[in-house]
mmCIF file of C-alpha atoms in Angstrom:
data_model
loop_
_atom_site.group_PDB
_atom_site.id
_atom_site.type_symbol
_atom_site.label_atom_id
_atom_site.label_comp_id
_atom_site.label_asym_id
_atom_site.label_seq_id
_atom_site.Cartn_x
_atom_site.Cartn_y
_atom_site.Cartn_z
ATOM 1 C CA MET B 21 0.091 0.235 0.150
ATOM 2 C CA LYS B 22 2.780 2.496 0.858
ATOM 3 C CA PHE B 23 4.831 1.355 -2.294
ATOM 4 C CA ALA B 24 1.639 2.024 -4.351
ATOM 5 C CA LYS B 25 0.856 5.532 -2.754
ATOM 6 C CA ILE B 26 4.664 6.946 -3.571
ATOM 7 C CA LEU B 27 4.243 5.451 -6.905
ATOM 8 C CA VAL B 28 1.091 7.693 -7.396
ATOM 9 C CA SER B 29 2.744 10.551 -5.283
ATOM 10 C CA SER B 30 5.776 10.253 -7.974
ATOM 11 C CA SER B 31 3.124 9.940 -10.958
ATOM 12 C CA CYS B 32 1.743 13.282 -9.976
ATOM 13 C CA LEU B 33 5.002 15.227 -9.450
ATOM 14 C CA VAL B 34 5.962 13.671 -12.986
ATOM 15 C CA PHE B 35 3.053 14.820 -14.634
ATOM 16 C CA ILE B 36 3.437 18.108 -13.241
ATOM 17 C CA PHE B 37 6.788 18.651 -13.919
ATOM 18 C CA PHE B 38 5.987 18.014 -17.775
ATOM 19 C CA ALA B 39 3.524 20.527 -17.484
ATOM 20 C CA LEU B 40 5.781 23.377 -16.163
ATOM 21 C CA ASN B 41 8.593 22.433 -18.231
ATOM 22 C CA ALA B 42 6.890 22.213 -21.854
ATOM 23 C CA HIS B 43 8.512 25.219 -22.603
ATOM 24 C CA ALA B 44 11.505 25.124 -20.822
ATOM 25 C CA GLU B 45 13.245 27.552 -23.235
ATOM 26 C CA PRO B 46 12.753 29.639 -25.950
ATOM 27 C CA GLN B 47 11.958 27.885 -28.902
ATOM 28 C CA ALA B 48 14.574 28.133 -31.642
ATOM 29 C CA VAL B 49 13.962 30.437 -34.617
ATOM 30 C CA ASN B 50 15.642 30.365 -38.121
ATOM 31 C CA ARG B 51 18.768 32.104 -38.220
ATOM 32 C CA GLN B 52 17.398 34.352 -41.097
ATOM 33 C CA GLU B 53 15.301 35.935 -38.666
ATOM 34 C CA ARG B 54 18.187 36.815 -36.121
ATOM 35 C CA ILE B 55 18.911 40.539 -36.981
ATOM 36 C CA ALA B 56 22.320 40.907 -34.901
ATOM 37 C CA PRO B 57 25.964 40.948 -35.889
ATOM 38 C CA LEU B 58 27.859 38.034 -34.432
ATOM 39 C CA LYS B 59 30.904 40.101 -33.610
ATOM 40 C CA ASN B 60 32.560 39.475 -30.514
ATOM 41 C CA TYR B 61 30.156 36.138 -29.886
ATOM 42 C CA TYR B 62 31.145 32.542 -29.542
ATOM 43 C CA LEU B 63 28.975 29.746 -28.916
ATOM 44 C CA GLU B 64 30.902 26.970 -27.882
ATOM 45 C CA ASN B 65 29.592 22.945 -27.762
ATOM 46 C CA VAL B 66 31.085 21.055 -25.262
ATOM 47 C CA ARG B 67 28.897 17.871 -26.132
ATOM 48 C CA ASN B 68 31.239 15.973 -28.222
ATOM 49 C CA GLU B 69 33.630 16.230 -25.471
ATOM 50 C CA MET B 70 32.256 15.582 -21.883
ATOM 51 C CA ASP B 71 35.262 13.289 -21.197
ATOM 52 C CA GLN B 72 38.087 15.730 -22.617
ATOM 53 C CA PRO B 73 37.804 18.805 -20.851
ATOM 54 C CA GLU B 74 41.300 20.136 -21.503
ATOM 55 C CA LYS B 75 41.358 19.399 -24.913
ATOM 56 C CA TRP B 76 38.391 21.153 -25.402
ATOM 57 C CA ALA B 77 39.603 23.907 -23.358
ATOM 58 C CA GLU B 78 42.800 24.129 -25.196
ATOM 59 C CA SER B 79 40.984 23.933 -28.253
ATOM 60 C CA PHE B 80 38.786 27.127 -27.378
ATOM 61 C CA ALA B 81 41.408 29.032 -26.020
ATOM 62 C CA GLY B 82 43.587 28.890 -29.402
ATOM 63 C CA LYS B 83 40.615 31.174 -30.625
ATOM 64 C CA ILE B 84 40.932 33.898 -28.159
ATOM 65 C CA LYS B 85 43.377 36.528 -29.675
ATOM 66 C CA PRO B 86 45.277 38.122 -27.071
ATOM 67 C CA GLU B 87 46.316 41.202 -28.536
ATOM 68 C CA GLU B 88 42.935 42.038 -29.279
ATOM 69 C CA ASP B 89 41.071 40.804 -25.804
ATOM 70 C CA ALA B 90 43.412 41.210 -23.473
ATOM 71 C CA ALA B 91 41.920 44.999 -22.352
ATOM 72 C CA ARG B 92 38.477 43.730 -22.339
ATOM 73 C CA ASP B 93 36.136 41.984 -20.615
ATOM 74 C CA LEU B 94 34.780 38.011 -20.685
ATOM 75 C CA ILE B 95 31.220 37.425 -19.964
ATOM 76 C CA VAL B 96 30.539 33.662 -20.116
ATOM 77 C CA PHE B 97 26.682 32.463 -19.900
ATOM 78 C CA VAL B 98 25.444 28.828 -19.229
ATOM 79 C CA HIS B 99 22.077 27.709 -20.272
ATOM 80 C CA GLY B 100 19.709 25.603 -17.762
ATOM 81 C CA PHE B 101 18.002 22.643 -17.602
ATOM 82 C CA LYS B 102 16.097 20.534 -20.741
ATOM 83 C CA THR B 103 17.687 22.753 -23.436
ATOM 84 C CA SER B 104 18.504 20.930 -27.115
ATOM 85 C CA PRO B 105 21.519 22.873 -29.304
ATOM 86 C CA GLU B 106 19.566 24.797 -31.013
ATOM 87 C CA GLU B 107 17.745 26.282 -27.824
ATOM 88 C CA ALA B 108 20.420 26.767 -26.523
ATOM 89 C CA GLU B 109 21.894 28.489 -29.688
ATOM 90 C CA ASP B 110 18.900 30.653 -30.053
ATOM 91 C CA LEU B 111 18.803 31.661 -25.836
ATOM 92 C CA SER B 112 22.640 32.285 -26.076
ATOM 93 C CA GLU B 113 21.821 34.832 -29.242
ATOM 94 C CA LYS B 114 18.830 36.730 -27.646
ATOM 95 C CA MET B 115 21.539 37.611 -24.668
ATOM 96 C CA PHE B 116 23.985 38.969 -26.562
ATOM 97 C CA ASN B 117 21.440 40.456 -28.817
ATOM 98 C CA SER B 118 20.134 42.274 -25.782
ATOM 99 C CA ILE B 119 23.354 43.307 -24.387
ATOM 100 C CA ASN B 120 24.647 44.437 -27.601
ATOM 101 C CA THR B 121 21.353 46.300 -27.986
ATOM 102 C CA LEU B 122 21.921 47.905 -23.820
ATOM 103 C CA LYS B 123 25.451 49.096 -25.305
ATOM 104 C CA VAL B 124 26.671 47.480 -22.013
ATOM 105 C CA HIS B 125 30.274 48.540 -21.897
ATOM 106 C CA ALA B 126 33.240 49.417 -19.091
ATOM 107 C CA HIS B 127 34.107 52.357 -17.968
ATOM 108 C CA ASP B 128 36.810 53.012 -21.022
ATOM 109 C CA ASN B 129 33.844 52.327 -23.282
ATOM 110 C CA SER B 130 35.196 48.709 -24.321
ATOM 111 C CA LYS B 131 32.973 46.273 -25.156
ATOM 112 C CA PRO B 132 32.716 42.399 -23.570
ATOM 113 C CA ILE B 133 33.406 39.391 -25.266
ATOM 114 C CA PHE B 134 30.428 37.179 -24.718
ATOM 115 C CA LEU B 135 31.066 33.349 -24.317
ATOM 116 C CA ALA B 136 28.212 30.982 -24.083
ATOM 117 C CA LEU B 137 28.464 27.193 -23.379
ATOM 118 C CA SER B 138 26.260 24.902 -25.045
ATOM 119 C CA TRP B 139 26.070 21.543 -22.850
ATOM 120 C CA PRO B 140 23.873 18.544 -23.186
ATOM 121 C CA SER B 141 20.900 19.152 -20.627
ATOM 122 C CA ASP B 142 18.222 17.961 -23.030
ATOM 123 C CA THR B 143 17.103 15.338 -20.916
ATOM 124 C CA VAL B 144 13.704 14.692 -18.946
ATOM 125 C CA LEU B 145 15.688 13.328 -16.215
ATOM 126 C CA PHE B 146 16.891 16.321 -13.636
ATOM 127 C CA GLY B 147 19.473 14.022 -11.714
ATOM 128 C CA ARG B 148 20.868 12.921 -14.978
ATOM 129 C CA ALA B 149 21.393 16.997 -15.784
ATOM 130 C CA GLN B 150 22.812 17.518 -12.292
ATOM 131 C CA LYS B 151 25.458 14.966 -13.174
ATOM 132 C CA ALA B 152 26.120 16.500 -16.707
ATOM 133 C CA ALA B 153 26.562 19.844 -14.899
ATOM 134 C CA SER B 154 29.187 18.503 -12.858
ATOM 135 C CA LYS B 155 31.095 17.250 -15.601
ATOM 136 C CA VAL B 156 30.750 20.538 -17.718
ATOM 137 C CA SER B 157 32.396 22.473 -14.896
ATOM 138 C CA ALA B 158 35.560 20.611 -15.468
ATOM 139 C CA HIS B 159 35.466 22.104 -19.143
ATOM 140 C CA LEU B 160 35.266 25.921 -17.867
ATOM 141 C CA ALA B 161 37.466 25.576 -14.997
ATOM 142 C CA GLU B 162 39.938 24.453 -17.255
ATOM 143 C CA PHE B 163 39.364 27.395 -20.024
ATOM 144 C CA LEU B 164 39.404 29.981 -17.069
ATOM 145 C CA LYS B 165 42.512 28.092 -16.139
ATOM 146 C CA ILE B 166 44.444 29.079 -19.488
ATOM 147 C CA VAL B 167 42.723 32.170 -20.111
ATOM 148 C CA ASP B 168 44.630 33.287 -16.918
ATOM 149 C CA SER B 169 48.094 32.154 -17.699
ATOM 150 C CA PRO B 170 49.135 35.094 -19.061
ATOM 151 C CA LYS B 171 46.010 36.728 -18.221
ATOM 152 C CA ARG B 172 44.125 37.256 -21.281
ATOM 153 C CA PHE B 173 41.065 39.343 -19.750
ATOM 154 C CA ARG B 174 40.360 42.302 -17.669
ATOM 155 C CA LYS B 175 37.374 41.328 -16.122
ATOM 156 C CA ILE B 176 35.503 37.886 -16.066
ATOM 157 C CA ILE B 177 31.766 37.507 -15.282
ATOM 158 C CA LEU B 178 29.877 33.994 -15.000
ATOM 159 C CA ILE B 179 26.441 33.829 -15.496
ATOM 160 C CA GLY B 180 24.267 30.965 -15.084
ATOM 161 C CA TYR B 181 20.541 30.570 -15.536
ATOM 162 C CA SER B 182 18.516 27.945 -13.610
ATOM 163 C CA LEU B 183 20.568 24.684 -13.790
ATOM 164 C CA GLY B 184 23.411 26.777 -15.471
ATOM 165 C CA ALA B 185 23.845 27.669 -12.018
ATOM 166 C CA GLN B 186 25.232 24.587 -11.014
ATOM 167 C CA VAL B 187 27.667 24.693 -13.749
ATOM 168 C CA VAL B 188 29.045 28.188 -12.439
ATOM 169 C CA MET B 189 29.299 27.127 -8.649
ATOM 170 C CA ASP B 190 30.866 23.833 -9.738
ATOM 171 C CA THR B 191 33.619 25.875 -11.650
ATOM 172 C CA LEU B 192 34.225 27.811 -8.508
ATOM 173 C CA GLY B 193 34.617 24.728 -6.456
ATOM 174 C CA ARG B 194 37.456 23.512 -8.744
ATOM 175 C CA LEU B 195 39.043 27.201 -9.340
ATOM 176 C CA GLN B 196 39.094 26.756 -5.428
ATOM 177 C CA SER B 197 41.108 23.332 -5.199
ATOM 178 C CA TRP B 198 43.481 25.117 -7.033
ATOM 179 C CA LYS B 199 46.988 25.839 -5.327
ATOM 180 C CA SER B 200 46.331 29.883 -5.825
ATOM 181 C CA PRO B 201 42.601 30.294 -6.086
ATOM 182 C CA LYS B 202 41.457 32.179 -9.201
ATOM 183 C CA LYS B 203 38.673 34.997 -8.412
ATOM 184 C CA ILE B 204 36.465 35.919 -10.060
ATOM 185 C CA ASP B 205 35.093 39.488 -10.648
ATOM 186 C CA GLY B 206 31.608 38.501 -10.747
ATOM 187 C CA VAL B 207 28.943 35.573 -10.521
ATOM 188 C CA VAL B 208 25.396 35.726 -11.232
ATOM 189 C CA LEU B 209 23.005 33.180 -10.944
ATOM 190 C CA ILE B 210 19.332 33.988 -12.540
ATOM 191 C CA GLN B 211 16.685 31.587 -10.988
ATOM 192 C CA GLY B 212 19.194 29.404 -10.398
ATOM 193 C CA ALA B 213 18.215 25.474 -9.503
ATOM 194 C CA ILE B 214 20.671 24.731 -6.656
ATOM 195 C CA LEU B 215 19.776 24.910 -3.116
ATOM 196 C CA GLY B 216 19.647 28.197 -1.250
ATOM 197 C CA SER B 217 21.358 26.673 1.670
ATOM 198 C CA SER B 218 24.622 25.547 -0.446
ATOM 199 C CA ILE B 219 25.706 29.007 -0.106
ATOM 200 C CA ARG B 220 25.243 29.855 3.683
ATOM 201 C CA THR B 221 26.415 28.708 6.642
ATOM 202 C CA TRP B 222 24.148 27.454 9.621
ATOM 203 C CA LYS B 223 24.143 27.350 13.774
ATOM 204 C CA GLY B 224 21.324 24.776 14.964
ATOM 205 C CA ILE B 225 20.363 23.563 18.081
ATOM 206 C CA ALA B 226 18.529 20.308 17.663
ATOM 207 C CA THR B 227 16.164 19.286 20.687
ATOM 208 C CA THR B 228 14.733 15.834 20.895
ATOM 209 C CA ASN B 229 11.790 14.934 23.487
ATOM 210 C CA PHE B 230 10.506 11.996 24.140
ATOM 211 C CA PRO B 231 6.354 12.456 24.129
ATOM 212 C CA ALA B 232 5.395 9.257 25.235
ATOM 213 C CA ALA B 233 7.492 8.492 28.233
ATOM 214 C CA GLU B 234 7.104 12.091 29.830
ATOM 215 C CA LEU B 235 3.471 11.168 29.218
ATOM 216 C CA ASP B 236 3.739 7.966 31.325
ATOM 217 C CA ALA B 237 6.066 9.713 33.861
ATOM 218 C CA ILE B 238 3.283 12.476 34.423
ATOM 219 C CA ALA B 239 0.756 9.217 34.800
ATOM 220 C CA ARG B 240 3.048 7.967 37.609
ATOM 221 C CA GLY B 241 3.511 11.204 39.091
ATOM 222 C CA LYS B 242 7.378 11.432 38.353
ATOM 223 C CA PRO B 243 10.187 13.272 36.667
ATOM 224 C CA LEU B 244 9.882 14.230 33.113
ATOM 225 C CA PRO B 245 12.780 12.503 30.949
ATOM 226 C CA GLU B 246 14.964 15.679 30.275
ATOM 227 C CA PRO B 247 15.317 16.254 26.386
ATOM 228 C CA ILE B 248 18.402 15.764 24.437
ATOM 229 C CA LYS B 249 20.331 18.787 23.272
ATOM 230 C CA PHE B 250 23.097 18.654 20.453
ATOM 231 C CA ASN B 251 24.478 21.445 17.916
ATOM 232 C CA VAL B 252 23.818 21.011 14.069
ATOM 233 C CA ASP B 253 26.411 23.454 12.542
ATOM 234 C CA GLY B 254 27.769 23.424 9.483
ATOM 235 C CA ALA B 255 28.245 24.805 5.575
ATOM 236 C CA GLY B 256 26.777 24.493 2.371
ATOM 237 C CA PRO B 257 28.720 22.880 -0.437
ATOM 238 C CA TYR B 258 28.895 26.338 -2.098
ATOM 239 C CA PHE B 259 29.961 28.270 0.576
ATOM 240 C CA TYR B 260 33.539 28.510 0.597
ATOM 241 C CA SER B 261 33.885 28.889 -3.223
ATOM 242 C CA SER B 262 31.498 31.161 -3.368
ATOM 243 C CA GLN B 263 33.645 33.490 -1.673
ATOM 244 C CA LEU B 264 35.603 33.481 -5.017
ATOM 245 C CA ALA B 265 33.336 35.911 -6.238
ATOM 246 C CA GLU B 266 34.225 39.595 -5.988
ATOM 247 C CA LYS B 267 30.639 40.581 -6.850
ATOM 248 C CA PHE B 268 27.814 38.235 -6.100
ATOM 249 C CA ILE B 269 24.103 38.604 -7.648
ATOM 250 C CA VAL B 270 21.232 36.215 -7.282
ATOM 251 C CA THR B 271 17.402 36.456 -8.635
ATOM 252 C CA THR B 272 14.664 35.427 -6.783
ATOM 253 C CA SER B 273 11.175 34.746 -7.817
ATOM 254 C CA ASP B 274 7.824 33.966 -5.520
ATOM 255 C CA SER B 275 6.259 32.533 -8.444
ATOM 256 C CA ASP B 276 8.942 29.950 -9.849
ATOM 257 C CA PHE B 277 7.166 27.186 -8.535
ATOM 258 C CA ILE B 278 8.834 25.290 -11.640
ATOM 259 C CA LEU B 279 12.291 25.066 -8.966
ATOM 260 C CA ASP B 280 9.891 23.833 -6.061
ATOM 261 C CA VAL B 281 9.014 20.766 -8.228
ATOM 262 C CA LEU B 282 12.520 19.899 -9.487
ATOM 263 C CA PHE B 283 13.970 19.788 -5.905
ATOM 264 C CA GLU B 284 10.754 17.749 -4.771
ATOM 265 C CA ILE B 285 11.090 15.536 -7.487
ATOM 266 C CA THR B 286 14.979 15.147 -7.051
ATOM 267 C CA GLY B 287 14.853 15.255 -3.017
ATOM 268 C CA THR B 288 13.009 12.321 -3.253
ATOM 269 C CA PHE B 289 13.471 10.261 -5.979
ATOM 270 C CA SER B 290 16.659 11.054 -7.903
ATOM 271 C CA TRP B 291 20.298 11.861 -7.649
ATOM 272 C CA ASN B 292 21.070 15.277 -5.760
ATOM 273 C CA PRO B 293 24.355 16.173 -4.819
ATOM 274 C CA ALA B 294 23.888 18.940 -3.144
ATOM 275 C CA ALA B 295 21.135 17.201 -0.586
ATOM 276 C CA PRO B 296 23.106 15.289 1.164
ATOM 277 C CA ARG B 297 25.862 17.727 1.859
ATOM 278 C CA THR B 298 23.718 20.654 2.233
ATOM 279 C CA MET B 299 21.641 20.268 5.680
ATOM 280 C CA PRO B 300 22.171 17.638 8.152
ATOM 281 C CA GLY B 301 19.686 14.926 9.997
ATOM 282 C CA PRO B 302 17.448 13.080 7.782
ATOM 283 C CA GLY B 303 15.407 14.269 4.456
ATOM 284 C CA ILE B 304 11.967 14.776 4.427
ATOM 285 C CA MET B 305 9.554 14.253 1.335
ATOM 286 C CA SER B 306 7.904 17.773 1.252
ATOM 287 C CA SER B 307 8.209 20.942 -1.335
ATOM 288 C CA TYR B 308 9.029 24.903 -0.262
ATOM 289 C CA ASP B 309 7.879 23.845 3.150
ATOM 290 C CA ASN B 310 11.123 21.966 3.457
ATOM 291 C CA VAL B 311 14.001 24.486 4.095
ATOM 292 C CA ARG B 312 16.360 21.589 2.555
ATOM 293 C CA LEU B 313 14.622 21.310 -0.963
ATOM 294 C CA ILE B 314 14.379 25.582 -1.151
ATOM 295 C CA ALA B 315 16.100 26.576 -4.158
ATOM 296 C CA ILE B 316 18.370 29.532 -4.583
ATOM 297 C CA GLY B 317 16.255 30.918 -6.908
ATOM 298 C CA ARG B 318 13.383 31.086 -4.093
ATOM 299 C CA PRO B 319 13.057 33.566 -1.291
ATOM 300 C CA PHE B 320 15.036 31.691 1.108
ATOM 301 C CA PRO B 321 13.094 31.868 4.851
ATOM 302 C CA SER B 322 13.733 34.450 7.486
ATOM 303 C CA ASN B 323 15.658 33.204 10.473
ATOM 304 C CA PRO B 324 15.159 31.258 12.568
ATOM 305 C CA VAL B 325 14.196 28.026 10.541
ATOM 306 C CA PHE B 326 12.535 25.388 12.673
ATOM 307 C CA ASP B 327 12.679 21.609 11.179
ATOM 308 C CA ILE B 328 10.837 18.853 12.614
ATOM 309 C CA TRP B 329 12.394 15.453 11.934
ATOM 310 C CA PRO B 330 9.872 12.402 11.524
ATOM 311 C CA PRO B 331 9.017 10.980 14.810
ATOM 312 C CA ILE B 332 10.251 7.708 15.739
ATOM 313 C CA MET B 333 6.766 5.702 16.660
ATOM 314 C CA ALA B 334 6.056 2.662 18.815
ATOM 315 C CA PRO B 335 5.328 -0.503 16.865
ATOM 316 C CA GLU B 336 1.949 -0.694 16.036
ATOM 317 C CA LEU B 337 0.291 -4.044 17.379
ATOM 318 C CA PRO B 338 -1.136 -6.166 14.423
ATOM 319 C CA ASP B 339 -5.359 -5.794 14.011
ATOM 320 C CA ASN B 340 -6.732 -8.937 13.245
ATOM 321 C CA ARG B 341 -10.186 -7.485 13.889
ATOM 322 C CA GLY B 342 -10.894 -8.041 10.264
ATOM 323 C CA GLY B 343 -10.122 -11.869 10.036
ATOM 324 C CA ASP B 344 -10.080 -13.825 7.412
ATOM 325 C CA LEU B 345 -11.469 -11.021 4.850
ATOM 326 C CA GLY B 346 -8.180 -8.911 6.044
ATOM 327 C CA LEU B 347 -9.757 -5.928 6.640
ATOM 328 C CA LYS B 348 -8.139 -3.122 8.089
ATOM 329 C CA LYS B 349 -9.374 0.030 9.889
ATOM 330 C CA PRO B 350 -9.244 3.287 7.499
ATOM 331 C CA GLU B 351 -6.631 5.550 7.651
ATOM 332 C CA THR B 352 -6.776 9.093 8.770
ATOM 333 C CA ARG B 353 -4.355 12.043 8.762
ATOM 334 C CA LEU B 354 -4.482 13.050 12.414
ATOM 335 C CA ALA B 355 -2.387 13.719 14.107
ATOM 336 C CA PRO B 356 0.169 11.168 15.641
ATOM 337 C CA ASP B 357 -0.944 10.104 19.288
ATOM 338 C CA PRO B 358 1.703 11.396 21.534
ATOM 339 C CA SER B 359 1.209 8.355 23.948
ATOM 340 C CA LYS B 360 3.199 6.555 20.781
ATOM 341 C CA ILE B 361 5.896 9.031 19.862
ATOM 342 C CA LEU B 362 8.801 7.197 21.055
ATOM 343 C CA GLN B 363 11.159 10.127 20.007
ATOM 344 C CA GLN B 364 10.677 13.966 18.657
ATOM 345 C CA THR B 365 13.243 15.941 17.336
ATOM 346 C CA VAL B 366 13.002 19.515 16.378
ATOM 347 C CA VAL B 367 15.940 21.544 14.915
ATOM 348 C CA ARG B 368 16.417 25.356 15.666
ATOM 349 C CA TYR B 369 18.667 26.968 12.667
ATOM 350 C CA GLU B 370 20.069 30.334 11.992
ATOM 351 C CA PHE B 371 21.591 30.590 8.761
ATOM 352 C CA GLN B 372 23.927 33.406 7.931
ATOM 353 C CA THR B 373 25.576 34.434 3.958
ATOM 354 C CA GLN B 374 28.860 35.614 4.550
ATOM 355 C CA HIS B 375 29.627 36.900 1.274
ATOM 356 C CA LYS B 376 29.443 40.532 1.899
ATOM 357 C CA ARG B 377 28.788 41.539 -1.656
ATOM 358 C CA LEU B 378 25.820 39.037 -1.887
ATOM 359 C CA LYS B 379 23.008 41.138 -3.970
ATOM 360 C CA GLU B 380 19.750 39.840 -4.540
ATOM 361 C CA ILE B 381 17.183 40.779 -7.308
ATOM 362 C CA HIS B 382 13.698 40.165 -6.435
ATOM 363 C CA LEU B 383 12.078 39.851 -9.860
ATOM 364 C CA ASP B 384 8.508 40.400 -8.513
ATOM 365 C CA GLU B 385 9.852 43.984 -7.538
ATOM 366 C CA LEU B 386 11.437 44.702 -10.779
ATOM 367 C CA PRO B 387 9.096 46.643 -13.262
ATOM 368 C CA GLY B 388 9.396 44.838 -16.755
ATOM 369 C CA VAL B 389 10.281 41.808 -15.597
ATOM 370 C CA ASP B 390 8.430 38.363 -15.487
ATOM 371 C CA ASN B 391 8.171 37.203 -12.643
ATOM 372 C CA GLY B 392 8.783 33.055 -12.480
ATOM 373 C CA HIS B 393 11.217 30.891 -13.983
ATOM 374 C CA TYR B 394 11.400 32.328 -17.156
ATOM 375 C CA PRO B 395 12.812 35.989 -16.887
ATOM 376 C CA LEU B 396 15.047 35.716 -20.161
ATOM 377 C CA LYS B 397 11.995 34.445 -22.494
ATOM 378 C CA ARG B 398 10.669 38.000 -23.752
ATOM 379 C CA GLU B 399 12.502 40.591 -24.456
ATOM 380 C CA ILE B 400 11.974 43.064 -23.110
ATOM 381 C CA SER B 401 11.678 41.415 -19.587
ATOM 382 C CA ARG B 402 15.250 39.980 -20.729
ATOM 383 C CA ARG B 403 16.398 43.677 -21.310
ATOM 384 C CA ASN B 404 15.236 45.478 -18.260
ATOM 385 C CA LEU B 405 16.819 42.274 -15.835
ATOM 386 C CA LEU B 406 20.553 42.418 -17.905
ATOM 387 C CA ARG B 407 19.987 46.380 -17.420
ATOM 388 C CA GLU B 408 19.858 45.581 -13.364
ATOM 389 C CA ILE B 409 22.227 43.286 -13.150
ATOM 390 C CA PHE B 410 24.813 44.772 -15.056
ATOM 391 C CA ALA B 411 24.262 48.143 -13.228
ATOM 392 C CA LEU B 412 25.057 46.301 -10.194
ATOM 393 C CA LEU B 413 28.462 44.798 -11.530
ATOM 394 C CA GLU B 414 29.243 48.333 -12.593
ATOM 395 C CA TYR B 415 29.104 48.847 -16.225
ATOM 396 C CA LYS B 416 27.416 51.130 -17.927
ATOM 397 C CA THR B 417 24.535 50.860 -20.138
ATOM 398 C CA THR B 418 22.135 52.715 -22.433
ATOM 399 C CA PRO B 419 19.246 54.519 -20.334
#
């Protein structure tokens, strides 16, 4: 019966997942319909060289002309989940065209170089795409290592959209492991599909009570059993690597339910690299109410945060009242009987973000920007969001 319930629950989640992701990325258009010239633009496909990051990085770095680009900045854009090669190309060019339209430039009026990565995220399994994102980060990290010795760009800005945020943050993790970690001038996560707790530290106090023993002690007139308290302090997997970013910008949306669905599915049924390392204690199969499964693209709850671990219940005695017919008492959704709860643990968390230059852009508060998972889909929304982002990165744009 329980197995059947899990299957029904998972089927519902998968249905919602496909419904919400039916148009995960903008549809591709014919190249003839694209009007902007692709100068200062690179679209690099790593799909055919997933196991050769060094070879790919050396090949692409050979296209960079140090004598022309050394005095300019580099912007790297990484697309998100469920994106075909054609959709990746289309979205990348739209991003580049919007940056051109805004006339993004540094204080010396130089225009940045734009690099877009096309990687194999076009799978229906989010967990499989997470694995691919981790592998692709090796390509980007190797490329950044090459162009930094000697230094070929003045500044480097990494922009990750949706699951592209994991590519960016895993890249920072690889950079951090080097003997001389490279600083990145700016990191931007647009509706990032990584956990919000992954860039935070926390201090927690877990309190374990024994409700059944407490009720028994009251009935017998004996002292109540003392609760057990212990610390559950920790840090998210991206907390330390995020410190490599000179500027750190994150967009959030109170209407991005797609992120809720993605992490509810992966937190329950699939491979999720961040969840076991991000929060201590057992996981709970729930959605936005569970702090373990809140994506960075969703508003993070204010302190304190309480997490209730699943109670340890007394074993149920067999019910034979149905006789040979196998009848059972109907199941109810009432709260469990305290006299049957052997142990209950509640954790009180205080989360902190130590990045001094972290800036959050709340899409619901930004005029002209679509509030949800797709702020890059419509041109006007994309342009308004990029204008805000590049202002925070201290670039100049058109009014």
